[in-house]
Coordinates of C-alpha atoms in Angstrom, one line a residue:
X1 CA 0.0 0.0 0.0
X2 CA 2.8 2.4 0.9
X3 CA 4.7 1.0 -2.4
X4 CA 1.3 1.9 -4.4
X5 CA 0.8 5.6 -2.9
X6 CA 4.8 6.4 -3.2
X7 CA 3.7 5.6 -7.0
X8 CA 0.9 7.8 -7.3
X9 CA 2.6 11.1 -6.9
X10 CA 5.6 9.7 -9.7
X11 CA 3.1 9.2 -12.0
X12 CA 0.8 12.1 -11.5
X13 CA 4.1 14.0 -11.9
X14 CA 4.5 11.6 -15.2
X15 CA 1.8 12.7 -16.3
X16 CA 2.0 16.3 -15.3
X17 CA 5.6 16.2 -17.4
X18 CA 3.3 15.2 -20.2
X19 CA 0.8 17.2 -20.2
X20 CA 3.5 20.0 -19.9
X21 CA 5.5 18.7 -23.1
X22 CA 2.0 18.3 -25.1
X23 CA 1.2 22.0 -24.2
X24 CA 4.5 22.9 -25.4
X25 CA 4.4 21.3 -28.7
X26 CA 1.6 22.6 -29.4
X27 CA 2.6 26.4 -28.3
X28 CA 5.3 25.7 -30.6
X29 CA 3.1 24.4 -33.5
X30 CA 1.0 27.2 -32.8
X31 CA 3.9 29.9 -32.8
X32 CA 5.3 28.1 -36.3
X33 CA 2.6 28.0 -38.2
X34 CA 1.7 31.7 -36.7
X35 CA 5.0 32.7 -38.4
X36 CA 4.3 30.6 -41.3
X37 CA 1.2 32.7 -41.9
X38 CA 2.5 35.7 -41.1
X39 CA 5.6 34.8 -43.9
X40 CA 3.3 33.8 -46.3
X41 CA 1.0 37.2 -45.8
X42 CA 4.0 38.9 -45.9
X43 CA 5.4 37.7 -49.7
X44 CA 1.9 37.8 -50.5
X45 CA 1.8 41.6 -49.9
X46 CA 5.3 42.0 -50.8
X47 CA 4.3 40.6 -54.4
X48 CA 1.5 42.1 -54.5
X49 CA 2.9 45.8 -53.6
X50 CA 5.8 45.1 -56.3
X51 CA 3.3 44.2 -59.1
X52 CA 1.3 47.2 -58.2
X53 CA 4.5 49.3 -58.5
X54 CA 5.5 47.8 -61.6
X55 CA 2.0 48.4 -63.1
X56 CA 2.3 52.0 -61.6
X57 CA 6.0 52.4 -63.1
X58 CA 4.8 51.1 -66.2
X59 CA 2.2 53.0 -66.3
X60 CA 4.1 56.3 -65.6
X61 CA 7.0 55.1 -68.1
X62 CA 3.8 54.8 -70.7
X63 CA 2.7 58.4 -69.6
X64 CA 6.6 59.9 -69.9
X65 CA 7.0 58.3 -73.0
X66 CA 3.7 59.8 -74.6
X67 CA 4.9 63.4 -73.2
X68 CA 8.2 63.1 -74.6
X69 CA 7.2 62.3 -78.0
X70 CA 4.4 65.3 -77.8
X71 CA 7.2 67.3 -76.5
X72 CA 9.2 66.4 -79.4
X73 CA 6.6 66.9 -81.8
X74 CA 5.5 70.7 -80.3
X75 CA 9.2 71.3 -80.3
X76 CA 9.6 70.0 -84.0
X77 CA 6.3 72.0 -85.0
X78 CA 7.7 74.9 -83.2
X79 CA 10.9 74.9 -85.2
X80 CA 9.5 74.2 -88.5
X81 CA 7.2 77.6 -87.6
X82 CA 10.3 79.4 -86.3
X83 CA 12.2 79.0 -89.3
X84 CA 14.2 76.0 -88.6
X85 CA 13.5 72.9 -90.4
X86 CA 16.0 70.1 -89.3
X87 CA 13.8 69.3 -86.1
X88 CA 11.1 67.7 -88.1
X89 CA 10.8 64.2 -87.2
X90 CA 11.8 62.8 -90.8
X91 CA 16.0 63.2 -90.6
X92 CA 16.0 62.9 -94.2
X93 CA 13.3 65.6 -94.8
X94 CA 15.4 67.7 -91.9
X95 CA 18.9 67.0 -93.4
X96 CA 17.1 68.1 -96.9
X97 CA 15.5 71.5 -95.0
X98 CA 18.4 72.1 -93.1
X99 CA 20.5 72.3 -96.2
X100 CA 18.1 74.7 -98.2
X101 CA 18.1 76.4 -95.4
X102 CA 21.8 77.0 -95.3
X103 CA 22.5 78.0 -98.8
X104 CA 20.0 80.4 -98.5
X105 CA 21.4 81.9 -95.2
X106 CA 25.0 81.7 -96.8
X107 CA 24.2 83.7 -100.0
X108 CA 26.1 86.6 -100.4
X109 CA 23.6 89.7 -100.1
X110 CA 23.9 92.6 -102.0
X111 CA 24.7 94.9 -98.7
X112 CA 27.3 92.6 -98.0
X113 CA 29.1 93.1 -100.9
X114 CA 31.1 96.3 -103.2
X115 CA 30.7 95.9 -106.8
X116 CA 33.5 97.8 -108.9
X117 CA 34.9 98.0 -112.7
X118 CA 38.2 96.2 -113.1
X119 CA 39.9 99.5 -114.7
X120 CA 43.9 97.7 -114.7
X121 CA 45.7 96.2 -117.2
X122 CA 44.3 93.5 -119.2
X123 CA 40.7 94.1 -117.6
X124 CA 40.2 97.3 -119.3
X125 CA 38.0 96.3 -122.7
X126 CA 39.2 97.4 -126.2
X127 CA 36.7 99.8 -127.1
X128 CA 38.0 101.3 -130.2
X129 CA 37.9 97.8 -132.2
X130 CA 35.1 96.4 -134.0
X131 CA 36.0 93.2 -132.8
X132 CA 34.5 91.2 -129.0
X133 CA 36.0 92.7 -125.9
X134 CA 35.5 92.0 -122.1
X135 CA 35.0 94.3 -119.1
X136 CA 34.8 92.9 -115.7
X137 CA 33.1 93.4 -112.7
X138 CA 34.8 92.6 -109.5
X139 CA 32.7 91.6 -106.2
X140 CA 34.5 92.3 -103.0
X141 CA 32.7 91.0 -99.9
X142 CA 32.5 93.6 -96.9
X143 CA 30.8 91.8 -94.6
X144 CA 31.6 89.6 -91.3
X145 CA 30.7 86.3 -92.0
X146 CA 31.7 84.2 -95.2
X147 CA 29.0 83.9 -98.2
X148 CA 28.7 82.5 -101.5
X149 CA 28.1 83.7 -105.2
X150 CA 26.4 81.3 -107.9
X151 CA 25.5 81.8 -111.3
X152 CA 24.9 84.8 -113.4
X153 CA 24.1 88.6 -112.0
X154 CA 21.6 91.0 -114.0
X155 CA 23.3 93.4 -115.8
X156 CA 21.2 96.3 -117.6
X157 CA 22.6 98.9 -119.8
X158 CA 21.3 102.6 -119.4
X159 CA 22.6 104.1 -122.9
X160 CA 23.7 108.1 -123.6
X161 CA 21.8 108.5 -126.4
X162 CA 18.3 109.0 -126.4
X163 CA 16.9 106.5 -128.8
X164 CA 19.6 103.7 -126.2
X165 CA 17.3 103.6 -123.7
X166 CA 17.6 100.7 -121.0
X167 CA 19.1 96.9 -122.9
X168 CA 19.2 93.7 -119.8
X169 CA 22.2 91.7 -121.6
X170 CA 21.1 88.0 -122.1
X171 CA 23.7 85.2 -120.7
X172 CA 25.9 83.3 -122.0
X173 CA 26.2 79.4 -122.1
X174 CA 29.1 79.3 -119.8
X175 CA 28.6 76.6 -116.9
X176 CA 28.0 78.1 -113.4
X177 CA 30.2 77.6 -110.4
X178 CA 29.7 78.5 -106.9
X179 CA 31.9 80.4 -105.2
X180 CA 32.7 81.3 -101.3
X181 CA 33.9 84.7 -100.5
X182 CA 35.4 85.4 -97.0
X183 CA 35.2 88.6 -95.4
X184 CA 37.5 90.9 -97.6
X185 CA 37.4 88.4 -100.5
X186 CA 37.3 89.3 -103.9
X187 CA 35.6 87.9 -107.3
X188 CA 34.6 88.8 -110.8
X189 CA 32.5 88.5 -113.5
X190 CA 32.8 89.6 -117.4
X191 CA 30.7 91.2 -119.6
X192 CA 31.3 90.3 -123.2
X193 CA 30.9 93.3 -125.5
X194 CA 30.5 93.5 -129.5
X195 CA 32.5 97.3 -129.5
X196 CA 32.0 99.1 -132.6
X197 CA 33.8 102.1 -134.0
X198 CA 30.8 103.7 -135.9
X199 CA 28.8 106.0 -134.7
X200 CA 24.8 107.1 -134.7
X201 CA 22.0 104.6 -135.6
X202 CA 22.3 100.9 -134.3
X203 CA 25.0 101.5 -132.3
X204 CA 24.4 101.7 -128.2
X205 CA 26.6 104.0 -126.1
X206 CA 27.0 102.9 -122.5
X207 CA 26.3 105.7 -119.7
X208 CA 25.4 103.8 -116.7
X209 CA 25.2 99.9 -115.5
X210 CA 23.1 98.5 -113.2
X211 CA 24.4 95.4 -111.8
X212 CA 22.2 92.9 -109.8
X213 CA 24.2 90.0 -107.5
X214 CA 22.8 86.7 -107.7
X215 CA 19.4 85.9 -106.3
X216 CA 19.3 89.8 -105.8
X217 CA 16.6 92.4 -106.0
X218 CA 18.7 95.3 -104.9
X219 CA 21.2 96.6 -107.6
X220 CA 24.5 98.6 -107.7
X221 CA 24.8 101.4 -110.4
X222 CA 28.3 101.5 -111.6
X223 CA 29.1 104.9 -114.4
X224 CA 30.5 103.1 -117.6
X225 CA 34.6 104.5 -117.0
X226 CA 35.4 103.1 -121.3
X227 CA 33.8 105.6 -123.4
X228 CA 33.1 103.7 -126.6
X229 CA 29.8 102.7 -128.3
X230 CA 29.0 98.6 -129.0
X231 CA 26.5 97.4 -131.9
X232 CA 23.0 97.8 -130.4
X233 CA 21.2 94.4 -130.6
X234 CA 19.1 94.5 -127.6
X235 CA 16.4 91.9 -129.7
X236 CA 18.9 89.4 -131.3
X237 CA 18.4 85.8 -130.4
X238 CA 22.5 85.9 -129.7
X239 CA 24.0 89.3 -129.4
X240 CA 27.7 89.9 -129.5
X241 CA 27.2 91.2 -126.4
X242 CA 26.2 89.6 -123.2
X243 CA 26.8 88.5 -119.4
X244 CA 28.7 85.5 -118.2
X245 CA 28.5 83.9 -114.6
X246 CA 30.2 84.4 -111.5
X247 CA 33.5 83.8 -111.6
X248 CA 34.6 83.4 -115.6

């Protein structure tokens, strides 16, 4: 009997242990899968938030992308109205623009330029001959900035006599070359002439020349320094006399 009681409290402290270690595990299993839950919330938001972001970044990358290119379009729009036509959004329409744009900008202008009579040496035309002669006409650029000449300038004859009236010279068949003045620079042009040495009816006495640049509204008017008289064929299909381009 004494053997049986000193059992009891052994096992009531058995099973007291037990109890205890059951209670345990199960706080434990209770804490895991608490943490279990809370990792799995926790990726679930995590993922969730990151493919909200993403769709948000996207979404703002989407938006940017549609300002820039309506950024770049106002901007090209506002160059092609300002003038400036390489920021269209065709580089091969810009690159063609943008090179008009240039030769015209380049050109030299007549109040860039001083336009004078070659009057030494061999420049000076023969005219007491009957034969063809040449004057030239030099173009000096006074400017700042480095242009271009191209092709043939208008040159109109004012005559002395009063039945001469005003003849525009027709141009020759000469080929046309371009040519780049710096500031200071200096090129010609001729003017072929048919000089004659008679006098009075179909004959045309030079008194004043009015000489337009190239692509030019405004003239210079140069006095005629040769004296002289050439045959007067202001309606021929090929005069003796005429101009010749920039340059010859």
């Amino acid at each position: 009997m004494t053997t049986q009681l000193n059992r009891l409290p052994r096992r009531m402290a058995a099973l007291l242990a037990v109890t205890a270690l059951s209670l345990g595990a199960a706080a434990c299993s209770s804490s895991s899968d608490d943490k279990a839950s809370d990792a799995k919330d926790s990726s679930s938001a995590s993922s969730s938030d990151s493919a909200t972001s993403g769709k948000s970044a996207a979404g703002d990358g989407s938006d940017s992308s549609s300002s820039s290119a309506s950024g770049s379009s106002g901007a090209g729009a506002s160059a092609v109205n300002g003038g400036t036509k390489a920021s269209n959004s065709s580089s091969s329409t810009g690159g063609k623009a943008a090179a008009a744009g240039a030769s015209a900008s380049s050109r030299c202008r007549t109040a860039g330029l001083k336009a004078a009579f070659a009057t030494g040496g061999d420049a000076v035309p023969d005219m007491k001959s009957d034969n063809q002669t040449q004057a030239s006409v030099a173009f000096t650029n006074i400017g700042k900035r480095t242009c271009t000449l191209t092709g043939f300038p208008g040159v109109d004859l004012v005559g002395n006599q009063a039945s001469d009236g005003t003849w525009s010279l027709t141009r020759s068949t000469k080929p046309v070359t371009t040519i780049s003045l710096s500031p200071g620079d200096t090129t010609d042009f001729s003017i072929t002439l048919g000089a004659t040495t008679e006098k009075g009816s179909g004959t045309f006495q030079p008194g004043l020349v009015r000489i337009t640049p190239p692509n030019e509204e405004s003239q210079f008017s140069l006095k005629w320094p040769f004296g002289g008289a050439i045959t007067k064929q202001d309606g021929a299909t090929h005069p003796a006399t005429y101009v010749n381009p920039i340059g010859s």
